[in-house]
Coordinates of C-alpha atoms and ligand atoms in Angstrom, one line a residue:
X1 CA 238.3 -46.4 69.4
X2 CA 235.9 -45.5 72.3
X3 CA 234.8 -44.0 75.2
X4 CA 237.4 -41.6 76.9
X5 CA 240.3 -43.8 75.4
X6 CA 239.4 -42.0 72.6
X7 CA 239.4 -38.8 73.7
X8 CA 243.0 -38.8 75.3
X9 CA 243.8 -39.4 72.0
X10 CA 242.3 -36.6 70.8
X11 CA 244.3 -34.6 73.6
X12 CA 247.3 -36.1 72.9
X13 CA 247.2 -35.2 69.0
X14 CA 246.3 -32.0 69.8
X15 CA 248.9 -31.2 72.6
X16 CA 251.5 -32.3 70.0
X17 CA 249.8 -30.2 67.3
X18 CA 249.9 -27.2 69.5
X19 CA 253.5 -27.6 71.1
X20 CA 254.5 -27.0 67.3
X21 CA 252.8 -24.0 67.1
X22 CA 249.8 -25.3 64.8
X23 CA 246.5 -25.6 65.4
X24 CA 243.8 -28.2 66.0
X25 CA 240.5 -28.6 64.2
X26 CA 238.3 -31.2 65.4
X27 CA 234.8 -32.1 63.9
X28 CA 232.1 -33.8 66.3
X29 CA 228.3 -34.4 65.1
X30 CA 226.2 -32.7 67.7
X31 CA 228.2 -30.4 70.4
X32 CA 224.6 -30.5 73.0
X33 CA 224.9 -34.1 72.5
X34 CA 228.5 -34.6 73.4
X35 CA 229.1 -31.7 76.0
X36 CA 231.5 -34.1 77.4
X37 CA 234.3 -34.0 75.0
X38 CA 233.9 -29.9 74.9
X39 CA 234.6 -30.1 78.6
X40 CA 237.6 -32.4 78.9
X41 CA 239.1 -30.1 76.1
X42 CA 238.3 -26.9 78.1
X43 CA 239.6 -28.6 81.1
X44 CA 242.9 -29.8 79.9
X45 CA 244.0 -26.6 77.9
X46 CA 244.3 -22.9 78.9
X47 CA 244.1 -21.8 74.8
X48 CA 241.3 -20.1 73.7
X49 CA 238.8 -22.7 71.3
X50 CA 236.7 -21.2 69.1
X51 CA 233.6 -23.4 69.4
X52 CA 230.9 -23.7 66.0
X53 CA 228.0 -25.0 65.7
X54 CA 224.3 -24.4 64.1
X55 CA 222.7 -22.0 67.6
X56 CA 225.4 -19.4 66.6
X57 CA 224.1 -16.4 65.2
X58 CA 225.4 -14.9 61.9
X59 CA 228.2 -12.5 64.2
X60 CA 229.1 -15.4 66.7
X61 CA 230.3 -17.4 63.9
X62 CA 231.9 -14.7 62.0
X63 CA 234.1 -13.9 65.3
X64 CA 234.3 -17.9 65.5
X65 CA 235.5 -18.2 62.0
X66 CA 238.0 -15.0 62.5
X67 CA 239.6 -16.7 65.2
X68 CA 240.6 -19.9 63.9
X69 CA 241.7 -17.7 60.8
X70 CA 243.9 -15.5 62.6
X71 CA 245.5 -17.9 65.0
X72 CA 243.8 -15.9 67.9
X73 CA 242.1 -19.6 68.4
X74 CA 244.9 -22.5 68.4
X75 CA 241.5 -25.3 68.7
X76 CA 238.3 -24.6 66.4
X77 CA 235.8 -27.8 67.7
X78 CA 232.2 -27.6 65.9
X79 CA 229.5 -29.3 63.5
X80 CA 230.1 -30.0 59.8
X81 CA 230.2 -26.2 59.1
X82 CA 233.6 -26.0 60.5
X83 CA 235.2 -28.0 57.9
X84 CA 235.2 -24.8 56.2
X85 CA 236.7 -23.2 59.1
X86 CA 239.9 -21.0 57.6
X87 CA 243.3 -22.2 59.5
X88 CA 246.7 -20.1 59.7
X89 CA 248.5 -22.8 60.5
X90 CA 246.7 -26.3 60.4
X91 CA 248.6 -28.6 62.2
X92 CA 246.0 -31.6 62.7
X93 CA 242.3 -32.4 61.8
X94 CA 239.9 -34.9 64.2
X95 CA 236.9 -36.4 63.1
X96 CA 235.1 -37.8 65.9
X97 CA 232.2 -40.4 65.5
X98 CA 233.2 -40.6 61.5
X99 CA 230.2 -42.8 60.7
X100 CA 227.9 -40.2 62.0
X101 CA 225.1 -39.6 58.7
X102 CA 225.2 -35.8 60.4
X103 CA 228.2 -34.8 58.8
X104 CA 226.4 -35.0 55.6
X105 CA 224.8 -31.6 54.5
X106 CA 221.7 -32.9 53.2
X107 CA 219.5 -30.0 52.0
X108 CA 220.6 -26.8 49.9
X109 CA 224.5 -27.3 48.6
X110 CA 225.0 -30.9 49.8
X111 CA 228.1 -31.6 51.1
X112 CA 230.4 -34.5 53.6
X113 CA 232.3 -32.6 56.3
X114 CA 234.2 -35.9 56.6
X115 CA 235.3 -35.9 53.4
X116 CA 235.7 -32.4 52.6
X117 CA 238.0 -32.7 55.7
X118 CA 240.1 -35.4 54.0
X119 CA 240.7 -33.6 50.9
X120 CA 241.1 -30.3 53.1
X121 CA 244.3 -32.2 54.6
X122 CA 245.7 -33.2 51.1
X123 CA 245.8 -30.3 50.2
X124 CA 247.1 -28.2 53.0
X125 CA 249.3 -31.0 54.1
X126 CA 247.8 -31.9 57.4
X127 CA 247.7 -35.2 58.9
X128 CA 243.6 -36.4 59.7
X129 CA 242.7 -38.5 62.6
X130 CA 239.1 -40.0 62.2
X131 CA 237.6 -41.7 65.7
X132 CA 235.1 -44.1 66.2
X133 CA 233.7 -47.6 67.4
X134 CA 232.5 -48.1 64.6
X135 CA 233.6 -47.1 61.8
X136 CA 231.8 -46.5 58.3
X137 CA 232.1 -48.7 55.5
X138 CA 234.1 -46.1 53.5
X139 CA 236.5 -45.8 56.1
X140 CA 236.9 -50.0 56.7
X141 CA 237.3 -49.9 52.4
X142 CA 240.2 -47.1 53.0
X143 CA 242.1 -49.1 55.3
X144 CA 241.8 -52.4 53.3
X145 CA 243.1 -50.0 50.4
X146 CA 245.8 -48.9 52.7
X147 CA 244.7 -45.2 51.7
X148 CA 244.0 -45.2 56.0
X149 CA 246.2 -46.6 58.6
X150 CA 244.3 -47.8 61.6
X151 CA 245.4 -47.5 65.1
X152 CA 243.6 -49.6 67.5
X153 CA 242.6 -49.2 71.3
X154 CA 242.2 -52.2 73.3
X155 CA 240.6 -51.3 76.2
X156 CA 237.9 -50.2 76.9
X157 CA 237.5 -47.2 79.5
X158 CA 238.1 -47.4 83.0
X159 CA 239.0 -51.1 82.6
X160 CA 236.0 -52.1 82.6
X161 CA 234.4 -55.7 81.4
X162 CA 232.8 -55.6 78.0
X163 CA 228.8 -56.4 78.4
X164 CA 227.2 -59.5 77.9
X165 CA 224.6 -59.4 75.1
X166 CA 221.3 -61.4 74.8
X167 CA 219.2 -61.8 71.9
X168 CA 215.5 -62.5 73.6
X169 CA 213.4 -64.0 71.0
X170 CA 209.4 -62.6 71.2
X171 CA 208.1 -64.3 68.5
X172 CA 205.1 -65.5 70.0
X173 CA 205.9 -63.5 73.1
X174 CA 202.8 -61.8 74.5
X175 CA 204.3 -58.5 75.0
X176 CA 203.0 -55.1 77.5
X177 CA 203.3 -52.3 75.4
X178 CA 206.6 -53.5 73.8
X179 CA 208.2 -55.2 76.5
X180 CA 208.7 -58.8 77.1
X181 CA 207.9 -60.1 80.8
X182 CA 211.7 -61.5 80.9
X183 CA 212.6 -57.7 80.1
X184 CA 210.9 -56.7 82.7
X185 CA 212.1 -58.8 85.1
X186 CA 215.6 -57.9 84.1
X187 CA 215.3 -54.1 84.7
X188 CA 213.7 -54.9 88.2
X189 CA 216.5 -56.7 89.3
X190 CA 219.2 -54.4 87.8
X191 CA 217.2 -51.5 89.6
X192 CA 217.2 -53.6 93.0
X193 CA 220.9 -53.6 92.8
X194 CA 221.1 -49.5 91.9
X195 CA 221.6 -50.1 88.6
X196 CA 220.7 -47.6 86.1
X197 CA 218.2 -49.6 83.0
X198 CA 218.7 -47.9 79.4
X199 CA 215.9 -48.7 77.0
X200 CA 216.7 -48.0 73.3
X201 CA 213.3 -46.9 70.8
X202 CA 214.5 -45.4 67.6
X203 CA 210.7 -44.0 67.2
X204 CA 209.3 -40.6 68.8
X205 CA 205.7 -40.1 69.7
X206 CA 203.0 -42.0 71.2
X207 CA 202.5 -44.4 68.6
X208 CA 203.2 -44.5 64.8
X209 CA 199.6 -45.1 63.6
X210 CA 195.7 -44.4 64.3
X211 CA 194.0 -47.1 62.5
X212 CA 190.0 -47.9 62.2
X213 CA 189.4 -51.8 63.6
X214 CA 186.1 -51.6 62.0
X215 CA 187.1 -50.1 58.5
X216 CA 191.2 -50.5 58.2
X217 CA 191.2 -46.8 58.2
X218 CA 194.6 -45.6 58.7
X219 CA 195.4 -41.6 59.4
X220 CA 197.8 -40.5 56.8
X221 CA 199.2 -37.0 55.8
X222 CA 197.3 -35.0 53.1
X223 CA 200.7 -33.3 51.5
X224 CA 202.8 -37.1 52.1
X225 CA 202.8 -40.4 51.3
X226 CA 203.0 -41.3 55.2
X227 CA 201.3 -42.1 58.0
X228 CA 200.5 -39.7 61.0
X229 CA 202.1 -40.4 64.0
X230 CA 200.6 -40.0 67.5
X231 CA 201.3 -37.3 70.0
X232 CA 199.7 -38.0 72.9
X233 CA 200.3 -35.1 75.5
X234 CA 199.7 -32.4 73.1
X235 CA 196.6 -34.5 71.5
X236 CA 197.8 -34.5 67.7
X237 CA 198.7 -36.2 65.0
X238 CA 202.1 -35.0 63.5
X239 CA 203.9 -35.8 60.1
X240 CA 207.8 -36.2 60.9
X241 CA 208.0 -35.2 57.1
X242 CA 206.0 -32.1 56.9
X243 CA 205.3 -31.0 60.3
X244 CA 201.6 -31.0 59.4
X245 CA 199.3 -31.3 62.9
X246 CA 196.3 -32.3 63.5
X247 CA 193.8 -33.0 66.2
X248 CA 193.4 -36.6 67.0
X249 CA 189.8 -37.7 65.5
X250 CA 187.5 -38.9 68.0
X251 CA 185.5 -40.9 65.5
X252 CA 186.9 -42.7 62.1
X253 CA 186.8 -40.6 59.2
X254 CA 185.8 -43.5 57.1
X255 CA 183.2 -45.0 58.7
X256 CA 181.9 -43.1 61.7
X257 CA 183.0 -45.7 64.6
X258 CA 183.7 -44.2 67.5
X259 CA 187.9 -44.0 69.0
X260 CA 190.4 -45.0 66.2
X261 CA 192.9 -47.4 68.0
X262 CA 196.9 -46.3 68.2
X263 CA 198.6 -49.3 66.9
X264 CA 202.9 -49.6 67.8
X265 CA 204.7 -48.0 70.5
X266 CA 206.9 -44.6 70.0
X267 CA 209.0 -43.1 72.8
X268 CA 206.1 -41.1 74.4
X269 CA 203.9 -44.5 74.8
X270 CA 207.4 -46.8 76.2
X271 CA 207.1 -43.5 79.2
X272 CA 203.7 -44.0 80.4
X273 CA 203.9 -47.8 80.2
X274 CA 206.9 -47.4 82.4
X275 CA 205.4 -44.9 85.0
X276 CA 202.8 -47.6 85.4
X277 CA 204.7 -50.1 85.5
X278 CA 207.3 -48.9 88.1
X279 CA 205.7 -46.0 89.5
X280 CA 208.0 -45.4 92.0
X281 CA 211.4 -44.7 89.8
X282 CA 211.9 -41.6 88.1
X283 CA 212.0 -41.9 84.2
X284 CA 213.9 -39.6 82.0
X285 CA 212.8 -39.8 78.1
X286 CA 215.3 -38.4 75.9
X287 CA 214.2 -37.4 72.4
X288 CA 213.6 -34.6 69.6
X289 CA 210.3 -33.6 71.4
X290 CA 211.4 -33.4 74.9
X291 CA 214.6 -31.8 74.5
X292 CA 213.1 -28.9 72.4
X293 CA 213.5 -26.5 74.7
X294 CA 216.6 -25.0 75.7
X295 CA 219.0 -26.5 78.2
X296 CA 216.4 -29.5 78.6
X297 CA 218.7 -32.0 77.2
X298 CA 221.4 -30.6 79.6
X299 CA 218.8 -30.9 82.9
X300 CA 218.0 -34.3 81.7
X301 CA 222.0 -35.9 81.5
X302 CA 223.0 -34.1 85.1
X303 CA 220.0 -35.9 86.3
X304 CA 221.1 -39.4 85.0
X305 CA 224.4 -38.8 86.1
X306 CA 223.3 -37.7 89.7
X307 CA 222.1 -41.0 89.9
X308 CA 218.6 -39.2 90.6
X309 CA 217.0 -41.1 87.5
X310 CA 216.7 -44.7 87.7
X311 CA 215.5 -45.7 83.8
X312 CA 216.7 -43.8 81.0
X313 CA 214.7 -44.3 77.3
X314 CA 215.1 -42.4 74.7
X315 CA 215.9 -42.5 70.6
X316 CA 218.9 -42.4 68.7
X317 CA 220.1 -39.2 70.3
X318 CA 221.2 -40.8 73.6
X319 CA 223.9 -43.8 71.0
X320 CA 226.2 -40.4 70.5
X321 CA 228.7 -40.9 72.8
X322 CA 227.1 -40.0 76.1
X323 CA 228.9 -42.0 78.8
X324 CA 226.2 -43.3 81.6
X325 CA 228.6 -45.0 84.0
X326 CA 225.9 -46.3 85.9
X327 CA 223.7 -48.1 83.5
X328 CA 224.2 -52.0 83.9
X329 CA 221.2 -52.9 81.7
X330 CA 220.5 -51.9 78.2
X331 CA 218.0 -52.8 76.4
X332 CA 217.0 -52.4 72.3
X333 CA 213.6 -52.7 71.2
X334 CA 212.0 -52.9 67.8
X335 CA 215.0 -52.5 65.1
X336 CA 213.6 -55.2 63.0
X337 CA 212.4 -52.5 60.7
X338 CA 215.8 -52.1 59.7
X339 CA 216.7 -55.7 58.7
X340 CA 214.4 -55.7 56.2
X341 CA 215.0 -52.1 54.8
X342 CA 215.1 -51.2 51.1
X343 CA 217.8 -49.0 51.6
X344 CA 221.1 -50.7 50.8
X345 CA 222.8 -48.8 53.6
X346 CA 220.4 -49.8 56.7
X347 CA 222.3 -53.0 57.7
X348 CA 225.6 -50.4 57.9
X349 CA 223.5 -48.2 60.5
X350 CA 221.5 -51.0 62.4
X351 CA 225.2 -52.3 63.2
X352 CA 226.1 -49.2 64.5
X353 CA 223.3 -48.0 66.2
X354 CA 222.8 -51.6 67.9
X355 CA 226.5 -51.1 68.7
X356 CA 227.1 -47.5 70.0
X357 CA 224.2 -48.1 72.2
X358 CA 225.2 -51.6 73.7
X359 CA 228.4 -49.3 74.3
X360 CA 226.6 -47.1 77.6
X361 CA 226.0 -50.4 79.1
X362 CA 228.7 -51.1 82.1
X363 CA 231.5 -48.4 81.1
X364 CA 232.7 -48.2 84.8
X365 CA 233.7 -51.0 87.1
X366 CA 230.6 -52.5 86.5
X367 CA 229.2 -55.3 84.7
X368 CA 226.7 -54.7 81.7
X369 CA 224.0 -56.5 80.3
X370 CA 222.6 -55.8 77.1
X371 CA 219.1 -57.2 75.9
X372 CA 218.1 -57.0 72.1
X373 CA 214.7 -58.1 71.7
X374 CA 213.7 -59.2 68.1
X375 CA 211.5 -61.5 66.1
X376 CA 214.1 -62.8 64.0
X377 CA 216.7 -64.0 66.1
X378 CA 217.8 -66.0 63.6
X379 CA 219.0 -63.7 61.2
X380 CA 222.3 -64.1 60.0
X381 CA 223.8 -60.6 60.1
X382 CA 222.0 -59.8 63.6
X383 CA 223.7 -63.3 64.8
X384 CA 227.0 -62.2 63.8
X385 CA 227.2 -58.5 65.2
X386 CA 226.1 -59.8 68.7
X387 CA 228.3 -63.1 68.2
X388 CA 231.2 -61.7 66.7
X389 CA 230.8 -57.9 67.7
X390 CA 230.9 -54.9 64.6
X391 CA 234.3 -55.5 62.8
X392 CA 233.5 -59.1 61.9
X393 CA 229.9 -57.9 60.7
X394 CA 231.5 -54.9 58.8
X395 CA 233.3 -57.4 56.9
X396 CA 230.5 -59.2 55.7
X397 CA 228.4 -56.2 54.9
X398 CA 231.4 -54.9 53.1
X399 CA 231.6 -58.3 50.9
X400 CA 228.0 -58.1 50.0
X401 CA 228.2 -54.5 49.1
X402 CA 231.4 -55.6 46.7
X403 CA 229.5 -58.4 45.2
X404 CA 226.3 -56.2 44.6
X405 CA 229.0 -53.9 43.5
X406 CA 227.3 -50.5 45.6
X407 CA 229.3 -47.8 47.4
X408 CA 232.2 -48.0 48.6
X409 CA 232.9 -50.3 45.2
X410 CA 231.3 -48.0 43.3
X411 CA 230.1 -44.4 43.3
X412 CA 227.4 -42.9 43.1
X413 CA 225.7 -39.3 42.5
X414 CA 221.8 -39.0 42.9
X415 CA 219.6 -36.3 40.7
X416 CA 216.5 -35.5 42.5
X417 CA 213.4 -33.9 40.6
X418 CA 210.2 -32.5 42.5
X419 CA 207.5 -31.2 40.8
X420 CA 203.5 -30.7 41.2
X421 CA 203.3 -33.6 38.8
X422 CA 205.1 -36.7 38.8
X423 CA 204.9 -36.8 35.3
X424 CA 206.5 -33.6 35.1
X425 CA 209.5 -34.8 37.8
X426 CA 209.8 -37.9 35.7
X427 CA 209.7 -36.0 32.5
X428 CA 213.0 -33.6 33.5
X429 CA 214.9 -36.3 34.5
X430 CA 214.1 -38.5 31.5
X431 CA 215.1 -35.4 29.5
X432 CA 218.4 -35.3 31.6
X433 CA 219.1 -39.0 31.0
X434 CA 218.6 -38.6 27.4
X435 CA 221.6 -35.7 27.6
X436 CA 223.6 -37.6 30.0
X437 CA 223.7 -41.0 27.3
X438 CA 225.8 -38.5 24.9
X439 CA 228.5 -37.8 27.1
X440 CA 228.4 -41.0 29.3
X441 CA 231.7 -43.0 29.9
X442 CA 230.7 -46.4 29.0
X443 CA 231.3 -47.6 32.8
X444 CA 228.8 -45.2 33.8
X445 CA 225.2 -46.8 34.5
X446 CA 222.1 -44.7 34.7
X447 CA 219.6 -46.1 36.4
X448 CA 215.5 -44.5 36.3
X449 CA 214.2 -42.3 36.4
X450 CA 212.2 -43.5 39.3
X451 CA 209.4 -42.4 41.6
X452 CA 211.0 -41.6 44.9
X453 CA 210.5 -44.3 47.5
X454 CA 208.2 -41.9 49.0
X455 CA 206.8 -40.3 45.7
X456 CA 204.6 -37.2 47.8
X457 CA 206.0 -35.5 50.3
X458 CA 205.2 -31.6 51.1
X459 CA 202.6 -31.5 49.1
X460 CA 205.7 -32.3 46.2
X461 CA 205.5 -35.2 43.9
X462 CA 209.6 -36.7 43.8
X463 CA 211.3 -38.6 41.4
X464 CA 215.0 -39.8 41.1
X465 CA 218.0 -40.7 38.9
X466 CA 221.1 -42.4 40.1
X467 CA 224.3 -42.4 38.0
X468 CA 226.9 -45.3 39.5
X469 CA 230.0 -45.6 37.9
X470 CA 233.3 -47.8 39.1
X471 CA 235.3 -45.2 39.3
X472 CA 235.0 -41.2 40.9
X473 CA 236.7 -40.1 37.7
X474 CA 234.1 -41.6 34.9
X475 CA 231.2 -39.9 37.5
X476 CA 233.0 -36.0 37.5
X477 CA 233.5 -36.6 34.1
X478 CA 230.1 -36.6 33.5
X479 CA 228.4 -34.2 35.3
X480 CA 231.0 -31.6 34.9
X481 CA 229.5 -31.5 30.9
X482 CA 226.2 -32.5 32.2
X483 CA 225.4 -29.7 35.1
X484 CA 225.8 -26.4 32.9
X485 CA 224.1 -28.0 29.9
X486 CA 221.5 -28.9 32.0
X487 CA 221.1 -25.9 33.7
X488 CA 220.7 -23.1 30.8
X489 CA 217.9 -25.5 29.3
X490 CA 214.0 -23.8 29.9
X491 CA 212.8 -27.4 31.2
X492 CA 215.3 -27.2 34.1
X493 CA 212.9 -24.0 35.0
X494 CA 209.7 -26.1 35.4
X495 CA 210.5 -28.5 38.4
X496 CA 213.5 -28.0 41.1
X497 CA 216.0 -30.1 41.3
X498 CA 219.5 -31.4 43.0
X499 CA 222.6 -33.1 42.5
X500 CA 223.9 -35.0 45.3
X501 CA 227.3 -36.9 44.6
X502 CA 227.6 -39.9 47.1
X503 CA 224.3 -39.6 48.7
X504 CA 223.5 -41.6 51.8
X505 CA 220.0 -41.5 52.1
X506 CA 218.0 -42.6 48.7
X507 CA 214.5 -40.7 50.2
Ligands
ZN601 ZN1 203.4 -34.7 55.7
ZN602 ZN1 186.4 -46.8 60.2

């Protein structure tokens, strides 16, 4: 389902919900992303909603969480916290943007607000809507099951026409700063005709490297295993992993030569390109560092949508269900990172991301182009999502996961060690393998342990080990023996550690 197809649906479900005297809970990923679907909800009913999200204080959320427990509120909409939101009377739980990776808790008790949600509804009885464009590879694995019913929209929003999509090969492409001349050309014609141009650049800052020409130098972080990245306007170099900051060096640290070279192009770089290259259109960038401060990211969308900005860029935060009526061009630039990722689930996302964001292009009455530039137009899974469009490429991914047999074939749950040696991460978890064999059903693999695919970060050295087992059942049956035994042992006192059951993100 998308666009605002979707959410009449949502109103529809809700209205029903409410006429029998129940209430509504409804999930979404980030409320000051999708302020739109807040609004249509506050527009089309006169009930109080008690709205939750992460900016609340400790007393908002109380009175928040009081209100959906007493009935006072008939709709509760928020973040994955309000999956624990306490219902008198649950009459129907939404889950918007399903495949969102925000609903996963990832730090401190780890936990999917999607699936909590699920089970919730089992067990209270309650029937669960999840909505999206493009669903998750669990989800798609439910329906085949038949566990999941699907119900399909046809049309897209507004009646409008779906976008044509291009695939611009710049292998051997001379390129100004990321952007092909045919690119180029396409956004000045789109903006001759009033058209709104959306570039896509899943990468914040100036540039994601200093490097040394004379040396090979390369600025990395002291407390990670990863490179600096470049923040131009405020003249540092930041790690996205540790918030470490530095000044930018004027001279190599290696070798003494004089200006270390930025090499790639993040958001803040794609910005001043484009003020040069169009100085006379006004550019909105949308990412983590300029919608820091408070009501930015709200200034920045009424702009767009009064038509007052003429080329929109900006990272992942602007595929989350924003509508932009008035883009007709959208182009994607440098995701070819993520067809060569180690991380089994990177395919899954790329054909989302690439998706949801072709998705703001020509919502209206008018036509939408999308461009993808890449250096490997040729391959096979990128061919078939733009050929074929998501469900046809879900399938595929889906078969490959079954044959490989990974998640959703399989389960998995993911014990992460940090310590100020390695040796000391990888000792703990060797010693909870050892107890783990003893108890293990015979389906269960254990695999490590293993340095973390980035072994240093915060100063920590990481290691992991990954427990996959056919069958849910086999895996609680395990680490229900395997967590308390573990935990009153004096070893599991010398590094800190986690359990997270179905993670998504292996770092
Ligand atoms: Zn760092
Ligand atoms: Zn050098």
């Amino acid at each position: 389902m998308t666009g605002s197809g979707k959410t009449e649906v949502y109103i529809r479900v809700v209205e029903s919900a409410l006429s029998a005297g129940k209430q509504a809970l409804i999930l979404v990923p980030e409320i000051g992303l999708t302020p739109q679907l807040l609004t249509r909800f506050q527009e089309r009913f006169s009930v109080p909603i008690a709205v939750l999200n992460s900016s609340l204080t400790e007393k908002q959320r109380y009175l928040a969480f009081e209100d959906a427990r007493t009935g006072v509120a008939p709709i509760v909409i928020g973040t994955r916290l309000s999956a624990f939101a306490p219902l008198k009377a649950p009459g129907v739980f939404i889950i918007d943007e399903e495949h969102d990776a925000s609903f996963k808790q990832q730090e401190g008790f780890r936990y999917h607000a999607r699936d909590l949600l699920i089970l919730r509804a089992t067990l209270e009885h309650c029937p669960v809507v999840l909505g999206t464009a493009t669903p998750s590879l669990e989800t798609l694995r439910n329906m085949q099951t038949g566990r999941f019913h699907a119900l399909a929209l046809p049309h897209r929003a507004g009646n409008s026409v779906p976008p044509t999509v291009q695939i611009l090969d710049v292998r051997h492409k001379k390129l100004q700063e990321g952007l092909s001349a045919q690119l180029i050309a396409a956004m000045r014609e789109q903006m001759d005709q009033q058209g709104q141009v959306l570039l896509f650049l899943n990468r914040r800052g100036y540039a994601p490297v200093l490097m040394c020409f004379e040396c090979d130098w390369i600025a990395t972080c002291k407390n990670c295993d990863a490179k600096l990245t470049i923040h131009y306007q405020s003249q540092q170099l930041r790690c996205h992993h540790c918030e470490t900051s530095l000044p930018i060096d004027k001279h190599c640290p290696s070798c003494t030569a004089k200006n270390p070279k930025p090499v790639g192009i993040g958001t803040e770089r794609l910005e001043a390109a484009l003020q040069s290259l169009f100085p006379s259109k006004t550019i909105v960038r949308i990412d983590r560092d300029t919608t820091r401060k408070k009501g930015a990211l709200k200034e920045q969308l009424e702009s767009i949508h009064a038509g007052e900005a003429h080329i929109l860029l900006g990272t992942q935060m602007i595929a989350k269900g924003h509508h932009f009526p008035n883009v007709t061009l959208v182009a994607i630039l440098d995701i070819d990172q993520a067809l060569f990722s180690i991380d089994f689930r990177s395919t899954e996302k790329m054909g989302q991301l690439i998706t949801q964001v072709a998705g703001r292009a020509g919502r209206a009455e008018r036509l939408g182009h999308v461009i993808l530039q890449t250096q490997h137009p040729e391959h096979p899974l990128l061919k078939q999502l733009l050929a074929e469009g998501y469900a046809n490429f879900a399938a595929t991914v889906l078969t490959e996961r079954q044959m490989l047999n990974l998640p959703p074939f399989s389960h998995q749950a993911l014990i992460r060690a940090e310590a100020n040696t390695l040796e000391r991460a990888l000792g703990f978890l060797a010693f909870v393998k050892q107890s783990a064999i003893k108890t293990a059903p015979k389906t269960l693999k254990i695999l490590g342990p293993t340095p973390a695919p980035m072994e240093r970060r915060h100063g920590k050295h990481r290691a992991q080990l990954l427990c996959q087992a056919p069958k849910r059942s086999a895996l609680q049956q395990l680490l229900q023996t395997l967590m308390p035994s573990i935990e009153s042992q004096p070893i599991a006192q010398t590094v800190r550690w986690s359990l997270d059951v179905d993670p998504i993100d292996l770092y």
